[in-house]
């Protein structure tokens, strides 16, 4: 299904089109053609050094089926030290699970050495790497074809022809647990040597201590958020170091926010902003995601309309944080183009969903969410923020009509989506009442403070409203609550939601978290989910930024 959807999106994106572009946009295309290589060069100059750390397993553990544990499994430490693998033959043991003690991203290696006679035949191992216990206990062969590539799941078959030998798994891995199984053996005994995980990250520097007296759960959430962010900070801001290992605009925006309040490694943000700009296709419409390792710009790409509008917000935040006017000025045409491109989809000041079915709107992992009102709100918000960027750059003259667009869009939203009687925004043909419709109408200041509180109270109190399905969307909910003065409730919400993952044993925050469904997966197979996911790290941003609310 997803593959089919992506195929449709690729095709649709490829036909998306000069005809939609205004004369002004066509002029922009030419300007861009000669700028993109320079942008890519600047992006390359910003590739960060990765720091490397050798991690030895801290324990031998066993999987225990436990209905009360996350996805039905937990790990239990055994009394055996890891050293037994270096002393006793592995032949009779046949299987071991190693615990690295925390989540790491990097490369796994070990040596094997025969003990009593020379190698007369090869041995074969299966290695499985898992971020969470449930993943290690799933049967990967159950992965449906309609999920993402089965090869994302981290298992490898290794054949060793002769000993002594060093096994180095070529692919980069993200895991806490490593299972080694002996699949085929010979007469001779053998032992392991130097089992090692070389962990890599580009996050560096010390992050600030939280105020004394900060709630212990908030401290824990912050610690795990920082770990999540650091694991995703590689040579780009990755969405997840297990999967997809690549830069997406929506993830970048949230990672950059969290980074700005913690590690402050702004060069990585700059690298990603330039990389996205440099990979823009000829129509100037940003790709929602890019692959940093492709030598040339690919002809196809996935366009995500909510993400392309958030690019300008990310650039604004970067500029505010760093004062790097040169970069903001250089990339300003990209921001301007995204807004102008999206404006072509406005009909009577309302985003025309009929006209843009070809572009993916992400917003949340929630199939049943009607995205019309959320998109209207997000677009209003993004144009206003992009106008603020224009003002900071002294370029507001170029986009003098934007404030009116924002005003007209707000007015139209109130006419089309707002149910005054109930005090909520409704979206789509079934007049769906969702959390996210309220959230985006609050962030865009379409609802005033009083109306905002009323709308949120309504969705919180009514079980039938379309609730939120991912930490990504929770981020915007928390932001909206703080914006309309519901800081206390936002604090409770953050503790309940992210603290829920902590209580279920998270080492890093997950891509998908539904407190009522441990197996929820947008990929029809929960082991495919990423359990260290960038967009879930944002408590870090809230905790550091809003000290009065979270650091006590
Ligand atoms: C997923 C990614 C990412 C998200 C996109 C829309 O595949 O993991 O986090 O931004 O989809």
Coordinates of C-alpha atoms and ligand atoms in Angstrom, one line a residue:
X1 CA 0.0 0.0 0.0
X2 CA 2.7 2.4 1.1
X3 CA 4.8 1.5 -2.0
X4 CA 1.8 2.0 -4.2
X5 CA 1.2 5.4 -2.5
X6 CA 4.8 6.4 -2.9
X7 CA 4.8 5.4 -6.5
X8 CA 1.7 7.5 -7.1
X9 CA 3.4 10.4 -5.3
X10 CA 6.6 10.1 -7.3
X11 CA 4.7 10.1 -10.6
X12 CA 2.5 12.9 -9.5
X13 CA 5.5 14.9 -8.2
X14 CA 7.2 14.5 -11.5
X15 CA 4.2 15.9 -13.4
X16 CA 3.9 18.8 -11.0
X17 CA 4.5 21.3 -13.2
X18 CA 5.4 24.3 -15.0
X19 CA 1.8 25.0 -15.8
X20 CA 1.2 25.7 -12.1
X21 CA 3.9 28.1 -11.9
X22 CA 3.4 31.8 -12.3
X23 CA 5.7 33.9 -14.5
X24 CA 7.5 35.0 -11.4
X25 CA 8.2 31.4 -10.4
X26 CA 9.5 30.6 -13.9
X27 CA 12.0 33.4 -13.5
X28 CA 13.0 31.9 -10.1
X29 CA 13.7 28.6 -11.8
X30 CA 16.5 30.2 -13.9
X31 CA 18.0 31.9 -10.9
X32 CA 17.9 28.6 -9.0
X33 CA 19.6 26.6 -11.7
X34 CA 22.8 28.3 -11.2
X35 CA 22.6 28.6 -7.4
X36 CA 22.0 24.9 -6.5
X37 CA 25.5 23.7 -7.1
X38 CA 26.8 26.5 -4.8
X39 CA 24.3 25.5 -2.2
X40 CA 25.4 21.9 -2.4
X41 CA 29.0 23.0 -2.1
X42 CA 28.2 24.9 1.1
X43 CA 26.3 22.0 2.4
X44 CA 29.4 19.8 1.9
X45 CA 31.6 22.2 3.6
X46 CA 29.5 21.8 6.7
X47 CA 29.7 18.0 6.9
X48 CA 30.5 17.5 10.6
X49 CA 33.1 15.2 12.0
X50 CA 31.7 12.1 13.7
X51 CA 33.0 11.3 17.1
X52 CA 33.6 7.6 17.7
X53 CA 33.4 5.6 20.8
X54 CA 34.1 1.9 21.3
X55 CA 31.4 0.2 23.3
X56 CA 31.8 -3.2 24.8
X57 CA 28.6 -5.2 25.8
X58 CA 27.8 -4.8 29.4
X59 CA 25.9 -7.9 30.0
X60 CA 24.5 -11.2 28.7
X61 CA 20.7 -11.0 28.9
X62 CA 17.7 -13.2 28.2
X63 CA 14.3 -12.4 26.7
X64 CA 11.4 -12.9 29.0
X65 CA 7.9 -13.0 27.7
X66 CA 5.9 -10.6 30.0
X67 CA 2.4 -9.4 29.2
X68 CA 2.9 -6.3 31.2
X69 CA 6.0 -5.3 29.3
X70 CA 6.1 -3.1 26.1
X71 CA 5.2 -5.3 23.2
X72 CA 5.2 -8.3 25.6
X73 CA 8.9 -8.7 26.1
X74 CA 11.5 -7.5 28.6
X75 CA 15.2 -8.3 29.0
X76 CA 16.6 -9.8 32.2
X77 CA 20.3 -9.7 33.1
X78 CA 21.9 -13.1 33.6
X79 CA 24.7 -13.7 36.1
X80 CA 27.1 -14.6 33.5
X81 CA 29.8 -12.1 32.6
X82 CA 30.4 -11.3 28.9
X83 CA 33.9 -12.7 29.4
X84 CA 32.6 -16.2 29.3
X85 CA 32.3 -15.9 25.5
X86 CA 36.0 -15.2 25.4
X87 CA 36.8 -18.3 27.5
X88 CA 34.3 -21.0 26.8
X89 CA 33.5 -22.6 23.5
X90 CA 30.4 -21.1 21.8
X91 CA 29.6 -24.4 20.1
X92 CA 27.4 -25.9 22.9
X93 CA 25.9 -22.5 23.8
X94 CA 24.7 -21.7 20.2
X95 CA 23.0 -18.5 21.1
X96 CA 23.5 -15.4 23.1
X97 CA 21.9 -12.0 23.6
X98 CA 24.3 -9.1 24.4
X99 CA 23.2 -5.8 26.0
X100 CA 25.2 -2.8 25.0
X101 CA 23.8 -1.0 28.0
X102 CA 22.1 1.8 26.0
X103 CA 21.0 2.6 22.4
X104 CA 23.9 3.2 20.0
X105 CA 24.4 3.9 16.3
X106 CA 27.4 2.6 14.5
X107 CA 29.3 -0.6 13.5
X108 CA 29.5 -4.0 15.0
X109 CA 32.5 -6.3 14.9
X110 CA 34.0 -9.3 16.7
X111 CA 36.7 -11.9 16.2
X112 CA 36.5 -15.7 16.4
X113 CA 39.3 -18.0 17.2
X114 CA 39.4 -21.8 17.0
X115 CA 40.3 -23.7 20.2
X116 CA 41.3 -27.3 19.8
X117 CA 41.7 -28.1 16.1
X118 CA 42.1 -26.1 12.9
X119 CA 39.1 -24.9 10.9
X120 CA 37.9 -27.8 8.8
X121 CA 34.7 -26.2 7.6
X122 CA 32.9 -22.9 7.7
X123 CA 30.5 -21.7 10.4
X124 CA 27.5 -19.6 9.9
X125 CA 25.9 -17.0 12.2
X126 CA 22.8 -15.0 12.2
X127 CA 23.1 -11.7 13.9
X128 CA 20.1 -9.7 14.9
X129 CA 20.2 -6.1 16.2
X130 CA 17.3 -4.6 18.0
X131 CA 16.4 -1.2 19.5
X132 CA 13.7 -2.7 21.8
X133 CA 13.2 -6.2 23.2
X134 CA 10.0 -6.9 21.2
X135 CA 11.8 -6.3 17.9
X136 CA 14.4 -9.0 18.8
X137 CA 11.6 -11.5 19.5
X138 CA 9.6 -10.9 16.3
X139 CA 9.8 -13.1 13.3
X140 CA 11.1 -10.8 10.6
X141 CA 9.8 -13.2 7.9
X142 CA 6.2 -12.1 8.9
X143 CA 7.0 -8.7 7.5
X144 CA 4.3 -8.1 4.8
X145 CA 5.3 -7.2 1.3
X146 CA 3.2 -4.0 1.6
X147 CA 5.5 -2.8 4.4
X148 CA 8.8 -0.9 3.7
X149 CA 11.8 -2.9 2.5
X150 CA 12.3 -6.0 4.6
X151 CA 16.0 -5.2 4.5
X152 CA 15.6 -2.3 6.9
X153 CA 15.1 -5.0 9.6
X154 CA 18.5 -5.5 11.1
X155 CA 19.5 -9.1 10.7
X156 CA 22.5 -10.5 8.8
X157 CA 23.8 -13.9 7.9
X158 CA 27.5 -14.2 8.2
X159 CA 29.7 -17.1 7.0
X160 CA 33.2 -17.5 8.4
X161 CA 35.4 -19.7 6.3
X162 CA 38.5 -19.9 8.4
X163 CA 39.6 -18.9 11.9
X164 CA 41.0 -16.7 13.3
X165 CA 38.8 -14.2 11.6
X166 CA 37.4 -10.8 12.3
X167 CA 33.7 -10.2 11.4
X168 CA 32.8 -6.6 10.6
X169 CA 29.2 -6.0 9.7
X170 CA 29.2 -3.6 6.8
X171 CA 26.0 -1.8 7.3
X172 CA 25.5 0.9 10.0
X173 CA 23.3 -0.3 12.8
X174 CA 21.1 1.2 15.5
X175 CA 20.5 -0.9 18.5
X176 CA 20.9 -1.8 22.1
X177 CA 20.6 -5.6 21.9
X178 CA 22.6 -7.9 19.7
X179 CA 21.6 -11.6 19.3
X180 CA 24.2 -14.0 17.9
X181 CA 23.0 -17.4 16.8
X182 CA 25.1 -20.2 15.5
X183 CA 23.3 -21.6 12.5
X184 CA 25.8 -24.1 11.2
X185 CA 28.9 -25.5 12.8
X186 CA 31.8 -27.9 12.5
X187 CA 33.9 -30.2 14.7
X188 CA 36.0 -27.6 16.2
X189 CA 35.4 -25.4 19.2
X190 CA 35.8 -21.7 19.0
X191 CA 35.6 -18.6 21.2
X192 CA 34.9 -14.9 20.6
X193 CA 37.3 -12.0 21.0
X194 CA 36.9 -8.3 21.1
X195 CA 33.2 -7.9 20.7
X196 CA 32.8 -4.3 19.9
X197 CA 30.3 -1.7 18.8
X198 CA 31.8 1.5 17.4
X199 CA 29.3 4.2 18.1
X200 CA 29.1 7.4 16.1
X201 CA 27.4 10.7 16.4
X202 CA 28.1 14.3 15.4
X203 CA 26.5 15.7 18.5
X204 CA 29.1 17.3 20.7
X205 CA 29.4 19.7 23.6
X206 CA 27.9 19.8 27.0
X207 CA 24.3 20.5 27.5
X208 CA 23.1 22.6 30.4
X209 CA 22.1 21.0 33.7
X210 CA 18.4 21.4 34.6
X211 CA 17.5 23.5 37.6
X212 CA 17.7 21.8 40.9
X213 CA 14.4 20.5 42.0
X214 CA 13.2 19.7 38.5
X215 CA 10.7 16.8 38.6
X216 CA 12.6 13.5 38.3
X217 CA 10.4 12.3 35.5
X218 CA 11.1 15.5 33.5
X219 CA 14.8 15.0 34.1
X220 CA 14.5 11.5 32.8
X221 CA 12.5 12.6 29.7
X222 CA 15.2 15.3 29.0
X223 CA 18.0 12.8 29.3
X224 CA 16.3 10.4 26.9
X225 CA 15.4 13.2 24.5
X226 CA 19.0 14.3 24.4
X227 CA 20.1 10.8 23.7
X228 CA 17.5 10.4 21.0
X229 CA 18.6 13.7 19.4
X230 CA 22.3 12.8 19.6
X231 CA 21.7 9.4 18.0
X232 CA 19.9 11.1 15.1
X233 CA 22.6 13.7 14.6
X234 CA 24.9 12.1 12.1
X235 CA 26.2 13.8 8.9
X236 CA 22.7 15.1 8.5
X237 CA 19.8 15.3 10.9
X238 CA 18.4 11.8 10.3
X239 CA 14.8 10.9 11.0
X240 CA 15.9 7.6 12.6
X241 CA 19.3 5.9 12.6
X242 CA 17.7 2.6 12.0
X243 CA 15.2 3.8 9.4
X244 CA 15.1 5.9 7.0
X245 CA 18.5 7.2 7.9
X246 CA 17.8 10.4 6.0
X247 CA 16.9 14.0 6.1
X248 CA 13.2 15.0 6.1
X249 CA 12.2 18.6 6.4
X250 CA 9.7 18.0 9.2
X251 CA 12.2 16.1 11.3
X252 CA 14.9 18.7 10.6
X253 CA 12.7 21.5 11.9
X254 CA 12.1 19.8 15.2
X255 CA 15.6 18.5 15.6
X256 CA 17.0 21.9 14.9
X257 CA 14.7 23.4 17.5
X258 CA 15.9 20.9 20.1
X259 CA 19.5 21.3 19.1
X260 CA 19.3 25.1 19.4
X261 CA 18.4 24.7 23.1
X262 CA 20.8 21.9 23.9
X263 CA 23.9 20.9 21.9
X264 CA 23.9 24.1 19.8
X265 CA 25.7 22.4 16.9
X266 CA 24.3 24.9 14.4
X267 CA 26.6 23.9 11.6
X268 CA 24.6 20.7 11.1
X269 CA 21.4 22.8 10.8
X270 CA 23.1 24.9 8.2
X271 CA 24.3 21.8 6.3
X272 CA 20.8 20.5 6.1
X273 CA 19.2 23.7 5.0
X274 CA 21.7 24.0 2.2
X275 CA 21.4 20.3 1.3
X276 CA 17.6 20.6 0.9
X277 CA 18.0 23.8 -1.2
X278 CA 20.7 22.3 -3.3
X279 CA 18.5 19.3 -4.1
X280 CA 15.5 21.3 -5.2
X281 CA 14.1 20.1 -8.6
X282 CA 13.6 22.5 -11.5
X283 CA 10.2 23.6 -10.4
X284 CA 11.6 25.0 -7.2
X285 CA 9.3 23.0 -5.0
X286 CA 11.4 21.5 -2.2
X287 CA 11.6 17.8 -1.7
X288 CA 10.2 16.5 1.6
X289 CA 13.2 14.3 1.9
X290 CA 16.7 14.0 0.3
X291 CA 19.4 11.4 0.3
X292 CA 22.8 12.8 1.1
X293 CA 24.8 10.0 -0.5
X294 CA 23.4 10.3 -4.0
X295 CA 26.1 11.8 -6.2
X296 CA 23.7 13.6 -8.4
X297 CA 20.3 15.2 -8.0
X298 CA 17.8 12.5 -8.6
X299 CA 15.0 13.3 -11.1
X300 CA 12.2 12.1 -8.8
X301 CA 11.4 13.0 -5.3
X302 CA 8.8 13.0 -2.8
X303 CA 7.0 16.3 -2.2
X304 CA 5.4 17.0 1.1
X305 CA 3.5 20.3 1.1
X306 CA 3.3 20.8 4.9
X307 CA 7.0 20.1 5.1
X308 CA 8.0 22.5 2.3
X309 CA 6.2 25.3 4.1
X310 CA 8.0 24.5 7.4
X311 CA 11.4 25.0 5.7
X312 CA 11.0 28.8 6.0
X313 CA 10.1 28.5 9.7
X314 CA 13.2 26.4 10.2
X315 CA 15.4 29.0 8.5
X316 CA 13.8 31.8 10.5
X317 CA 14.6 29.9 13.8
X318 CA 18.2 29.2 12.6
X319 CA 18.7 32.9 11.8
X320 CA 17.3 34.0 15.1
X321 CA 19.5 31.5 17.0
X322 CA 22.8 32.2 15.1
X323 CA 22.5 35.7 13.6
X324 CA 23.9 34.1 10.4
X325 CA 22.4 36.6 8.0
X326 CA 24.5 35.4 5.0
X327 CA 22.9 32.0 5.1
X328 CA 19.4 33.3 5.7
X329 CA 19.8 35.8 2.8
X330 CA 21.2 33.1 0.5
X331 CA 18.4 30.7 1.1
X332 CA 15.6 33.3 1.3
X333 CA 14.5 32.7 -2.4
X334 CA 13.7 29.1 -1.5
X335 CA 11.4 30.2 1.3
X336 CA 9.7 32.7 -0.9
X337 CA 9.2 30.2 -3.6
X338 CA 7.6 27.7 -1.2
X339 CA 5.0 30.2 -0.1
X340 CA 4.3 31.4 -3.7
X341 CA 4.1 27.8 -4.9
X342 CA 1.5 27.0 -2.1
X343 CA -0.4 30.1 -2.9
X344 CA -1.3 28.7 -6.3
X345 CA -3.5 26.3 -4.3
X346 CA -5.6 28.9 -2.6
X347 CA -9.1 29.3 -3.7
X348 CA -11.0 32.1 -2.0
X349 CA -8.3 32.2 0.6
X350 CA -8.8 28.5 1.5
X351 CA -6.3 25.8 0.7
X352 CA -7.8 23.8 -2.1
X353 CA -7.4 20.2 -1.2
X354 CA -9.1 19.1 -4.4
X355 CA -6.4 20.7 -6.4
X356 CA -3.5 19.2 -4.6
X357 CA -4.2 15.5 -4.1
X358 CA -0.8 14.7 -5.6
X359 CA 1.2 16.1 -2.7
X360 CA 1.5 14.2 0.5
X361 CA 0.4 16.0 3.7
X362 CA 2.1 14.3 6.7
X363 CA 0.9 16.1 9.9
X364 CA 0.7 12.8 11.9
X365 CA 0.7 9.0 11.6
X366 CA -3.1 9.0 11.5
X367 CA -4.9 7.7 8.5
X368 CA -8.3 9.0 9.6
X369 CA -7.1 12.6 10.1
X370 CA -8.8 15.0 7.8
X371 CA -6.0 17.3 6.8
X372 CA -7.9 20.3 5.3
X373 CA -8.2 22.5 8.4
X374 CA -4.7 21.6 9.7
X375 CA -3.2 22.5 6.3
X376 CA -5.1 25.8 6.2
X377 CA -3.8 26.6 9.7
X378 CA -0.2 25.5 9.0
X379 CA 0.0 27.5 5.8
X380 CA -1.3 30.6 7.5
X381 CA 1.3 30.1 10.3
X382 CA 4.1 29.4 7.8
X383 CA 3.4 32.5 5.7
X384 CA 3.4 34.7 8.8
X385 CA 6.7 33.2 10.0
X386 CA 8.2 33.5 6.6
X387 CA 7.2 37.2 6.5
X388 CA 8.9 37.7 9.8
X389 CA 12.1 36.3 8.1
X390 CA 11.6 38.7 5.2
X391 CA 11.4 41.6 7.7
X392 CA 14.5 40.5 9.5
X393 CA 16.3 40.4 6.1
X394 CA 14.9 43.8 5.0
X395 CA 13.1 42.0 2.1
X396 CA 9.5 42.6 3.1
X397 CA 9.1 44.8 0.1
X398 CA 9.4 41.7 -2.1
X399 CA 6.4 40.1 -0.4
X400 CA 4.4 43.1 0.5
X401 CA 1.1 41.3 0.0
X402 CA 1.8 38.5 2.4
X403 CA 0.3 40.1 5.5
X404 CA -3.0 40.5 3.7
X405 CA -2.9 36.9 2.6
X406 CA -2.5 35.9 6.2
X407 CA -5.3 38.1 7.3
X408 CA -7.6 36.9 4.5
X409 CA -6.8 33.3 5.2
X410 CA -7.6 33.7 8.9
X411 CA -10.9 35.3 8.0
X412 CA -11.8 32.6 5.5
X413 CA -10.9 29.9 8.1
X414 CA -13.3 31.3 10.5
X415 CA -16.0 31.3 7.9
X416 CA -15.3 27.9 6.5
X417 CA -14.1 25.8 9.4
X418 CA -15.2 27.4 12.7
X419 CA -18.3 26.1 14.4
X420 CA -19.0 29.1 16.7
X421 CA -21.6 27.3 18.6
X422 CA -19.4 24.4 19.7
X423 CA -16.3 26.6 19.7
X424 CA -14.3 24.2 17.5
X425 CA -12.7 24.0 14.1
X426 CA -14.2 21.3 11.8
X427 CA -12.6 19.8 8.8
X428 CA -13.6 17.9 5.7
X429 CA -16.9 16.6 4.3
X430 CA -17.8 14.9 7.6
X431 CA -17.0 17.9 9.7
X432 CA -14.3 16.0 11.6
X433 CA -13.3 17.5 14.9
X434 CA -9.7 16.7 15.5
X435 CA -7.0 17.8 17.9
X436 CA -4.8 18.9 15.0
X437 CA -7.4 21.2 13.4
X438 CA -7.5 23.1 16.7
X439 CA -3.8 23.0 17.2
X440 CA -2.9 24.5 13.8
X441 CA -5.7 27.1 14.0
X442 CA -4.2 28.1 17.4
X443 CA -0.6 28.3 16.2
X444 CA -1.7 30.4 13.2
X445 CA -3.5 32.8 15.6
X446 CA -6.8 32.2 13.7
X447 CA -8.3 31.5 17.1
X448 CA -7.7 34.0 19.9
X449 CA -6.5 32.9 23.3
X450 CA -10.0 32.4 24.8
X451 CA -11.3 30.6 21.8
X452 CA -8.1 28.4 21.7
X453 CA -8.6 27.2 25.3
X454 CA -12.3 26.5 24.6
X455 CA -11.5 24.5 21.5
X456 CA -8.8 22.4 23.2
X457 CA -11.1 21.8 26.3
X458 CA -13.7 20.5 23.8
X459 CA -11.4 18.0 22.2
X460 CA -9.9 16.9 25.5
X461 CA -13.4 16.3 26.9
X462 CA -14.8 14.4 23.9
X463 CA -13.7 10.9 23.2
X464 CA -15.1 10.9 19.7
X465 CA -12.6 13.6 18.5
X466 CA -9.8 12.5 16.3
X467 CA -6.8 12.3 18.7
X468 CA -3.1 12.3 18.0
X469 CA -1.0 9.4 16.8
X470 CA 2.6 10.4 17.0
X471 CA 5.1 12.3 19.0
X472 CA 5.5 14.6 16.0
X473 CA 2.0 15.8 16.2
X474 CA 2.2 15.9 20.1
X475 CA 4.9 18.5 19.6
X476 CA 2.6 20.9 18.0
X477 CA -0.1 20.2 20.6
X478 CA 2.2 21.1 23.5
X479 CA 3.3 24.2 21.6
X480 CA -0.3 25.3 21.1
X481 CA -1.2 24.7 24.7
X482 CA 1.7 26.8 25.9
X483 CA 0.8 29.5 23.4
X484 CA -2.7 29.8 24.8
X485 CA -1.6 29.8 28.4
X486 CA -2.3 26.2 29.2
X487 CA 1.3 25.6 30.4
X488 CA 0.3 23.6 33.5
X489 CA -1.7 21.2 31.4
X490 CA 1.0 21.0 28.8
X491 CA 3.4 20.0 31.5
X492 CA 1.1 17.2 32.6
X493 CA 0.6 16.1 29.0
X494 CA 4.3 16.0 28.4
X495 CA 4.9 13.9 31.5
X496 CA 2.0 11.6 30.7
X497 CA 2.9 11.0 27.0
X498 CA 6.7 10.9 26.9
X499 CA 6.8 9.6 30.5
X500 CA 4.6 6.8 29.3
X501 CA 7.4 5.7 27.0
X502 CA 9.9 6.1 29.8
X503 CA 7.8 3.8 32.0
X504 CA 7.6 1.3 29.2
X505 CA 11.4 1.1 29.2
X506 CA 12.4 3.5 26.4
X507 CA 16.1 4.2 26.0
X508 CA 15.3 6.6 23.2
X509 CA 11.9 8.0 22.1
X510 CA 9.9 6.1 19.5
X511 CA 8.6 7.2 16.1
X512 CA 5.1 6.0 17.0
X513 CA 3.6 5.9 20.4
X514 CA 0.0 5.2 21.2
X515 CA -0.5 4.6 24.9
X516 CA -3.3 2.1 24.1
X517 CA -1.6 0.2 21.4
X518 CA 2.1 -1.0 21.7
X519 CA 2.0 -2.6 18.2
X520 CA 0.7 0.4 16.2
X521 CA 2.7 0.8 13.0
X522 CA 2.2 2.9 9.9
X523 CA 4.2 0.2 8.1
X524 CA 1.8 -2.7 9.0
X525 CA 4.7 -4.4 11.0
X526 CA 5.8 -3.0 14.3
X527 CA 9.4 -4.1 14.1
X528 CA 9.7 -1.7 11.1
X529 CA 9.0 1.2 13.3
X530 CA 11.9 3.3 14.3
X531 CA 12.5 3.3 18.1
X532 CA 14.9 6.1 18.1
X533 CA 13.2 8.9 16.2
X534 CA 14.2 12.4 15.7
X535 CA 10.8 14.0 15.8
X536 CA 10.2 12.5 19.2
X537 CA 13.1 14.4 20.9
X538 CA 11.4 17.7 21.4
X539 CA 10.7 17.6 25.1
X540 CA 14.3 18.8 25.2
X541 CA 13.3 22.0 23.4
X542 CA 10.2 22.6 25.7
X543 CA 12.1 21.8 28.9
X544 CA 15.0 24.1 28.2
X545 CA 13.0 26.9 26.6
X546 CA 10.1 27.1 29.0
X547 CA 12.0 26.8 32.3
X548 CA 9.2 28.2 34.4
X549 CA 6.9 25.5 33.3
X550 CA 9.2 22.5 33.1
X551 CA 12.2 23.0 35.4
X552 CA 10.7 22.8 38.8
Ligands
LIG1 C1 8.9 8.6 7.8 C2 10.0 9.1 8.4 C3 10.0 10.6 8.9 C4 8.8 11.3 8.4 C5 8.3 10.9 7.1 C6 7.1 11.6 6.7 O1 9.2 7.6 6.9 O2 10.6 8.2 9.3 O3 10.2 10.7 10.2 O4 9.2 12.7 8.4 O5 8.0 9.5 7.1

